[in-house]
XYZ file of C-alpha atoms in Angstrom:
535
model
C 4.156 -20.339 -13.374
C 1.464 -19.271 -14.947
C 1.425 -20.801 -18.989
C -0.862 -18.084 -20.283
C 1.597 -15.663 -18.925
C 4.359 -17.581 -20.746
C 2.575 -17.897 -23.805
C 1.853 -13.840 -23.566
C 5.153 -12.804 -23.360
C 7.103 -14.853 -26.258
C 4.364 -13.730 -28.450
C 4.950 -9.730 -27.211
C 8.259 -11.165 -27.469
C 7.480 -12.132 -31.355
C 6.552 -8.992 -32.648
C 9.780 -6.603 -31.118
C 7.889 -5.569 -27.937
C 10.712 -4.591 -25.081
C 10.916 -6.275 -22.213
C 9.715 -3.003 -21.030
C 6.742 -2.258 -22.995
C 5.841 -6.317 -22.169
C 6.197 -5.524 -18.331
C 4.107 -2.026 -18.695
C 1.090 -4.037 -20.081
C 1.142 -6.245 -17.597
C 1.039 -4.240 -14.810
C -1.245 -2.249 -16.084
C -3.290 -5.462 -16.338
C -3.226 -6.248 -13.303
C -0.676 -8.629 -13.295
C 1.811 -8.932 -10.126
C 5.369 -8.067 -10.868
C 6.645 -11.784 -9.077
C 4.613 -13.428 -10.927
C 6.122 -10.853 -14.384
C 9.893 -11.661 -12.687
C 9.218 -15.960 -13.293
C 7.705 -15.874 -16.154
C 10.649 -13.747 -18.099
C 13.057 -15.342 -16.260
C 10.784 -18.877 -17.835
C 10.791 -17.588 -21.141
C 14.778 -16.655 -21.581
C 15.697 -20.314 -19.773
C 13.412 -21.459 -22.598
C 13.923 -19.191 -25.071
C 14.767 -22.321 -27.751
C 11.365 -22.963 -27.168
C 10.222 -19.057 -27.599
C 8.108 -19.975 -30.916
C 5.488 -22.346 -29.319
C 2.683 -20.357 -28.398
C -1.142 -20.472 -28.815
C -2.580 -17.792 -31.855
C -5.640 -17.803 -31.153
C -6.632 -20.727 -28.956
C -5.204 -19.139 -25.646
C -7.172 -15.794 -24.232
C -5.326 -12.925 -23.941
C -4.006 -11.479 -20.496
C -5.270 -8.158 -20.986
C -8.090 -8.110 -23.157
C -10.732 -9.418 -19.951
C -8.658 -6.343 -17.459
C -8.607 -3.819 -19.656
C -11.045 -1.814 -21.308
C -11.512 -1.044 -24.461
C -9.575 2.401 -25.164
C -7.878 3.860 -28.097
C -4.975 4.599 -27.379
C -2.878 7.734 -29.151
C 0.333 6.015 -29.842
C 1.204 4.659 -33.052
C -0.211 0.838 -33.046
C 2.851 -2.073 -33.155
C 1.564 -5.635 -34.186
C 0.931 -6.260 -30.309
C -1.567 -3.375 -30.320
C -3.281 -4.752 -34.118
C -3.241 -8.390 -32.926
C -5.207 -6.713 -29.285
C -7.482 -5.036 -30.961
C -8.656 -8.035 -33.360
C -8.819 -9.714 -30.451
C -10.902 -7.100 -28.587
C -12.768 -6.702 -31.800
C -14.014 -10.073 -31.587
C -15.069 -10.149 -27.710
C -16.930 -6.656 -27.718
C -19.232 -7.521 -31.091
C -20.868 -10.798 -28.022
C -22.371 -8.014 -25.602
C -24.335 -5.722 -25.909
C -23.817 -1.653 -26.682
C -25.640 -0.892 -23.662
C -23.642 -2.982 -21.221
C -20.063 -1.363 -22.970
C -21.751 1.815 -22.702
C -22.185 1.841 -19.115
C -19.226 -0.707 -18.063
C -16.303 0.724 -20.130
C -17.639 4.365 -22.288
C -19.571 6.356 -19.810
C -18.064 8.763 -17.543
C -19.094 9.879 -13.513
C -18.239 12.910 -11.941
C -14.871 10.950 -10.587
C -13.292 10.583 -14.057
C -12.501 8.826 -17.178
C -13.204 4.642 -16.689
C -14.399 4.847 -12.614
C -16.904 2.217 -12.728
C -20.889 3.436 -11.483
C -21.101 -0.402 -11.142
C -19.460 -2.418 -7.934
C -19.166 -5.089 -10.284
C -16.235 -6.142 -12.104
C -16.807 -9.335 -14.305
C -13.008 -8.935 -15.215
C -11.869 -9.287 -11.484
C -13.682 -12.418 -10.295
C -12.484 -15.780 -10.059
C -14.348 -17.316 -12.561
C -12.536 -15.075 -14.829
C -9.600 -16.480 -17.320
C -6.404 -14.568 -16.682
C -7.281 -13.585 -13.326
C -3.820 -13.360 -11.806
C -4.438 -13.816 -8.496
C -8.134 -15.020 -7.468
C -6.953 -14.037 -3.019
C -5.954 -10.761 -4.256
C -9.824 -10.028 -6.096
C -12.224 -11.962 -3.220
C -10.259 -10.357 -0.364
C -12.883 -8.729 1.927
C -10.936 -9.153 5.223
C -10.466 -5.912 7.167
C -8.958 -6.814 10.584
C -8.425 -4.528 13.883
C -7.718 -4.359 17.063
C -9.873 -3.043 20.001
C -9.743 -2.577 23.947
C -12.117 -1.114 26.388
C -10.824 1.868 28.428
C -8.215 1.683 30.999
C -7.854 -2.152 30.401
C -4.464 -2.852 28.545
C -5.739 -5.839 27.527
C -7.228 -6.242 23.958
C -9.238 -8.252 21.152
C -8.511 -9.119 17.275
C -11.703 -8.484 15.078
C -12.155 -9.809 11.674
C -14.553 -7.589 9.807
C -16.115 -8.645 6.014
C -15.839 -6.014 4.164
C -18.244 -7.381 1.385
C -20.570 -8.462 3.633
C -20.555 -5.770 5.909
C -20.394 -7.824 9.295
C -18.030 -9.420 11.989
C -16.150 -13.372 11.432
C -16.079 -15.455 14.015
C -13.012 -15.374 15.875
C -11.128 -18.680 15.536
C -11.207 -20.570 19.117
C -7.632 -20.579 19.167
C -7.216 -16.961 19.123
C -10.621 -16.633 21.979
C -8.538 -18.695 24.320
C -5.827 -16.073 24.744
C -8.749 -13.484 25.722
C -6.211 -11.771 29.014
C -3.048 -11.015 26.139
C -2.544 -8.188 24.149
C -2.670 -8.300 20.521
C -0.427 -7.005 17.602
C -0.547 -6.789 13.563
C 1.550 -7.185 12.069
C 1.650 -6.765 7.394
C -0.867 -9.285 5.167
C 1.444 -11.266 3.141
C 2.517 -10.621 0.078
C -0.361 -13.320 -1.427
C -2.881 -11.630 1.139
C -3.225 -14.825 2.300
C -1.746 -14.723 6.298
C -1.896 -11.763 8.672
C 0.687 -11.764 11.926
C -0.656 -11.837 14.944
C 0.729 -11.670 18.034
C 0.125 -11.557 21.818
C 1.893 -10.837 24.863
C 0.827 -10.692 28.391
C 2.516 -7.165 29.736
C 6.165 -6.497 30.593
C 8.777 -9.305 31.046
C 8.436 -11.187 33.943
C 8.152 -15.452 34.758
C 4.938 -15.333 34.105
C 4.777 -13.547 30.417
C 3.908 -15.181 27.690
C 4.407 -15.170 24.089
C 1.664 -16.283 21.131
C 2.163 -16.263 17.899
C -0.537 -16.890 15.346
C -0.507 -16.682 11.253
C -4.476 -16.491 10.252
C -6.032 -18.099 6.653
C -7.846 -15.361 4.824
C -9.152 -18.518 3.008
C -9.781 -20.580 5.703
C -10.864 -18.367 7.936
C -8.847 -19.974 10.398
C -5.847 -19.138 12.570
C -2.912 -20.942 13.795
C -0.446 -20.855 16.871
C 3.327 -21.304 15.329
C 5.133 -20.061 18.323
C 4.464 -20.028 21.519
C 7.356 -19.562 24.333
C 7.453 -17.140 27.823
C 9.101 -14.028 27.659
C 13.214 -14.508 27.136
C 16.110 -12.245 25.704
C 15.365 -14.417 22.192
C 12.133 -12.747 22.010
C 12.151 -9.404 23.969
C 12.999 -7.576 21.291
C 10.429 -8.461 18.801
C 7.252 -9.957 21.118
C 7.055 -6.254 22.147
C 4.950 -3.337 20.065
C 8.126 -2.977 17.886
C 5.843 -6.036 16.473
C 3.823 -3.406 14.286
C 7.177 -2.113 12.413
C 9.902 -4.883 12.318
C 7.588 -7.497 11.244
C 8.218 -7.630 7.743
C 7.809 -10.807 4.442
C 10.645 -12.112 2.790
C 7.551 -14.222 0.324
C 5.052 -15.672 1.481
C 6.189 -18.325 3.951
C 8.240 -16.587 6.048
C 7.936 -13.645 8.454
C 10.596 -11.199 8.835
C 9.804 -10.318 12.862
C 13.469 -8.809 13.664
C 16.788 -7.020 12.219
C 19.812 -6.448 14.018
C 21.778 -3.993 11.162
C 25.754 -4.147 11.672
C 26.773 -0.467 9.806
C 30.699 -1.728 10.312
C 30.130 -5.090 8.183
C 27.664 -3.790 5.981
C 25.255 -6.190 6.299
C 21.590 -7.228 8.853
C 20.990 -10.307 10.861
C 17.665 -11.428 10.086
C 15.247 -13.926 12.167
C 12.095 -14.427 10.726
C 9.039 -17.675 11.296
C 7.853 -20.236 8.856
C 4.408 -20.713 8.215
C 5.571 -24.247 9.849
C 6.784 -22.502 12.422
C 10.397 -23.218 12.154
C 12.613 -20.048 13.834
C 15.943 -19.352 11.865
C 18.218 -16.422 11.235
C 20.361 -15.181 8.094
C 22.392 -12.512 6.744
C 21.979 -10.096 3.967
C 22.923 -7.101 2.935
C 22.304 -3.586 4.929
C 19.264 -2.199 2.632
C 15.902 -0.701 3.172
C 13.404 -3.014 1.263
C 9.539 -1.714 -0.661
C 7.709 -3.277 -2.490
C 3.907 -3.557 -4.400
C 2.764 -5.374 -6.736
C 3.723 -3.663 -9.305
C 7.571 -2.256 -8.169
C 10.343 -2.743 -6.184
C 12.490 0.081 -4.449
C 15.585 -0.362 -2.622
C 17.813 2.374 -1.325
C 21.201 1.308 0.053
C 22.543 3.837 2.649
C 26.676 3.289 3.363
C 28.874 6.102 5.559
C 29.972 7.581 2.135
C 27.635 6.533 -0.159
C 23.654 6.230 -1.179
C 22.129 4.525 -4.069
C 18.350 3.410 -4.841
C 17.578 1.212 -7.664
C 13.782 0.735 -8.753
C 12.949 -2.677 -10.680
C 9.473 -2.176 -12.473
C 8.648 -6.224 -12.950
C 12.020 -7.105 -15.213
C 12.887 -3.591 -16.308
C 15.275 -1.930 -14.027
C 15.400 1.937 -13.777
C 18.495 3.516 -14.638
C 17.898 7.016 -13.713
C 17.271 8.885 -10.445
C 13.989 10.439 -8.660
C 12.856 13.224 -7.318
C 11.040 12.566 -3.866
C 8.642 9.958 -3.042
C 7.701 6.552 -5.371
C 4.111 6.098 -5.698
C 3.838 3.259 -8.382
C 2.565 2.701 -12.127
C -0.193 4.291 -12.745
C -0.862 4.405 -16.955
C 2.638 2.757 -17.653
C 3.796 6.081 -16.126
C 5.775 6.165 -12.799
C 4.203 7.860 -10.334
C 6.666 10.491 -7.967
C 5.513 12.113 -5.329
C 7.677 15.625 -3.967
C 6.387 17.024 -0.902
C 7.147 20.795 0.310
C 10.269 20.400 3.009
C 9.416 21.164 6.155
C 11.157 22.324 9.701
C 12.425 19.421 11.089
C 13.611 19.667 15.433
C 13.623 16.222 15.310
C 13.773 13.945 12.044
C 13.163 14.959 8.988
C 10.024 13.208 7.033
C 13.073 10.380 5.746
C 14.314 9.979 8.603
C 16.918 11.945 9.437
C 18.860 14.002 12.105
C 17.102 17.587 11.404
C 20.339 19.674 10.066
C 21.986 22.260 12.466
C 20.463 24.715 9.975
C 16.606 23.957 10.950
C 17.763 23.665 14.454
C 19.157 27.217 14.496
C 16.395 28.802 12.448
C 13.900 27.106 14.986
C 15.823 28.496 17.863
C 15.457 31.726 16.914
C 12.146 32.238 15.818
C 10.890 29.383 19.196
C 12.796 33.157 20.692
C 11.107 35.925 18.950
C 7.497 34.308 19.692
C 8.679 34.127 23.538
C 9.439 37.166 23.856
C 5.886 38.178 22.573
C 4.789 37.112 25.614
C 1.758 34.246 24.788
C -0.409 32.220 25.885
C 0.441 28.391 26.346
C -2.093 27.734 24.005
C -1.276 30.600 21.343
C 2.749 29.368 21.419
C 1.653 25.518 20.323
C -0.252 26.586 18.127
C 2.303 29.376 16.899
C 5.063 26.110 17.481
C 3.279 24.031 14.783
C 2.987 26.962 12.355
C 5.872 27.182 12.389
C 7.263 24.179 11.899
C 4.051 23.315 8.606
C 5.623 22.543 5.211
C 5.978 25.210 2.990
C 5.588 25.381 -1.105
C 5.279 22.941 -3.615
C 3.442 19.560 -4.031
C 4.170 17.728 -7.958
C 3.534 14.929 -8.714
C 5.709 13.268 -11.448
C 4.615 11.616 -13.783
C 8.501 9.645 -15.614
C 8.939 7.697 -18.768
C 9.749 4.267 -18.079
C 11.432 4.076 -21.183
C 14.427 6.946 -21.230
C 13.338 8.876 -17.211
C 11.992 11.778 -18.347
C 8.883 13.735 -16.901
C 5.977 13.267 -19.605
C 3.917 14.929 -16.957
C 3.361 17.028 -13.677
C 0.080 17.350 -11.660
C 0.349 20.274 -8.888
C -1.233 19.815 -6.090
C -0.675 22.811 -3.784
C -3.847 24.218 -2.505
C -3.704 26.555 0.673
C -2.386 24.635 3.676
C -3.164 21.411 2.274
C -0.863 18.922 2.950
C -0.427 15.607 0.957
C -0.499 12.763 3.459
C -0.649 9.227 0.738
C -1.082 8.767 -2.581
C -2.597 5.443 -3.794
C -3.023 3.678 -7.264
C -5.941 2.045 -8.126
C -5.385 -1.450 -8.493
C -7.165 -1.493 -12.243
C -7.854 1.796 -13.132
C -5.473 4.467 -14.623
C -5.978 6.512 -12.094
C -4.942 7.852 -8.331
C -6.112 8.565 -4.850
C -4.625 11.432 -2.950
C -4.960 11.838 1.247
C -4.887 14.855 2.025
C -5.616 16.816 5.336
C -5.750 20.996 6.020
C -2.372 20.986 7.622
C 0.552 18.338 8.726
C 0.281 18.273 12.362
C -2.830 18.150 14.101
C -5.346 18.259 11.298
C -9.572 19.495 10.915
C -10.252 18.894 7.849
C -9.327 15.705 5.510
C -10.391 14.905 2.231
C -9.270 12.530 -0.600
C -8.871 13.650 -3.905
C -8.840 11.589 -8.074
C -6.175 12.526 -9.608
C -6.287 11.700 -13.692
C -2.703 11.413 -15.540
C -4.503 12.301 -18.410
C -2.357 14.357 -21.189
C -4.156 17.171 -19.688
C -4.173 16.436 -15.781
C -6.580 16.404 -13.289
C -7.768 16.276 -9.840
C -11.249 15.905 -8.611
C -12.490 16.216 -5.157
C -13.729 12.822 -3.881
C -15.616 13.740 -0.537
C -13.935 16.391 2.058
C -14.651 16.671 6.167
C -14.106 17.571 9.688
C -12.205 15.619 11.348
C -11.793 14.961 15.078
C -10.960 17.366 17.810
C -6.680 16.185 18.896
C -6.854 14.175 15.556
C -3.515 13.403 13.800
C -3.707 11.602 11.122
C 0.925 11.900 11.327
C 0.963 9.932 14.104
C -1.557 7.400 12.358
C 0.241 7.089 9.361
C 3.492 6.453 10.796
C 1.865 3.520 13.360
C -1.263 2.637 12.698
C -1.684 2.311 9.067
C 2.260 1.435 8.370
C 3.758 3.534 5.641
C 0.303 4.402 4.649
C -2.772 7.365 6.465
C -5.426 5.074 4.178
C -6.021 1.746 2.286
C -7.651 1.170 -0.939
C -9.730 -2.503 -0.862
C -8.369 -4.757 -2.873
C -11.156 -4.171 -5.658
C -10.515 0.164 -5.109
C -14.033 0.513 -4.567
C -13.717 1.418 -0.819
C -11.349 3.350 0.811
C -10.537 2.607 4.423
C -9.364 4.752 6.959
C -9.459 6.162 10.473
C -11.026 9.572 12.316
C -9.821 10.352 15.820
C -5.984 9.293 17.479
C -6.339 6.037 20.288
C -3.189 8.414 22.009
C -5.317 11.718 22.667
C -8.806 10.231 22.756
C -9.462 6.527 22.349
C -13.312 7.325 22.688
C -12.790 8.915 19.136
C -11.118 6.848 16.818
C -13.177 4.890 14.937
C -12.416 2.578 11.380
C -14.648 3.124 9.058
C -14.507 2.453 5.291
C -16.073 4.892 2.383
C -17.301 3.948 -0.697
C -15.634 5.986 -3.778
C -18.565 5.903 -6.466
C -21.383 6.255 -4.430
C -20.369 7.670 -1.505
C -21.566 5.632 0.884
C -20.040 4.629 4.227
C -19.739 1.921 6.774
C -18.726 2.728 10.151
C -16.411 -0.378 11.044
C -15.407 0.103 14.869
C -16.967 3.184 16.668
C -14.573 3.279 19.179
C -10.875 2.508 21.139
C -9.653 0.802 17.829
C -6.412 0.161 16.852
C -4.180 -1.222 14.646
C -6.448 -1.515 11.190
C -5.078 -3.702 8.337
C -6.828 -5.077 5.329
C -4.860 -6.103 1.917
C -3.744 -3.626 -0.405
C -1.775 -4.582 -2.927
C -0.280 -1.284 -4.431
C 0.194 0.199 -0.593
C 4.463 -0.084 -0.822
C 5.222 -2.223 2.025
C 9.117 -2.958 3.724
C 10.404 -6.332 2.459
C 13.079 -8.479 2.728
């Protein structure tokens, strides 16, 4: 339990700050939701000593992570206190540092630093919420040789721009196929599944946890392929595995709609395999919030918890995250669905009927197979407006809207920057089989604006929509934990494996590094503000 965080919450409460205001401030400063919730719980249980906190000796958790910007809202007691402490800090450093670190604008928008150095994110900084989070620079991916089902795991250091040594225990499985799961909530562990071919008497399964701090891997599970591990010890590991916490990885989820429950199989960091039952629900979370969806035959409910506060208003769209104290929600245009829609639901009879009618018209035109395929893709492309709504966390009203509609450009994913008050959107010129992509900075100020960071052509047969669902697990790109680098993938290893590449690009300098040049798969990097499935 972080005493500094507890002291800050107690102090803010004594100044009549609400839980939501405190939570929003701490989230904006970079603190994790689980740490905030734990601190609130501790404060509530020990309310009789809520006045026993330090007033001047303890540094402010917000001071080292929030640039000293003026606020337009009417200042309250807490704001005045923070301003006073911030002023003492400012007068001790030079005006040159203040200008270039906090106030200088870059072509990307307000407050994007033109230096990679971020003094408020180093492990020595007072009030650092998570040392692993700010120093995590490992990018993991798998690669394979042409016409060879076996693969290899590669660990790449983003800061040093070089490959890391492969742990010996993984090197021993040189004829295995490897699959990567998601990083643990703190970014310490990466699950790696290794197995040999189809389920036969000779096939084997190994599960490792790679430790990003020790740069070592530990084999925590080893077994022949059998009925117990047949489902999860396969290619489904990519999308079935998810963490409960930093010590328990869920590898299988068997749903029982009649009992409205699910049976989870999970593996601990000590190598134990256990099962448990819980309510049947879909939960996604990041360092800022938790979004829970419960679907029953006759009811559909959603709840969003930001810090210690559960929101009581209904949202329309896809939850993105919290930026500048507001909840960002993306509304995408709808497309015709012939199998499943964007939410994974079966296609509606109306969509199927319309699609069949339009296809009959196209077939009567005597088009070639290539032309017919092109027209079919045009038919199912999303059409309509793309709107990013920014909700007030107190009353659920929309504070601001950003219209992202721009011709045929489609938003694939949006991520909140981990240390600045803006978002980054990944767009492609078409939803299906696009030929161009671009990344856009969205600044949710009183007069919201967008600005393109870079735009480029994509290789032929590239399909980020496929990569979004299978390669990136719910996101079409990653942001590094310090927010300086976009990490993405070009090409499709399905259509042309030799076209697939993994790259990282600096959002300020436009510097690009090619991490993997061909036959690249399953890239994973720690992204604390990417919403991921959790249990």
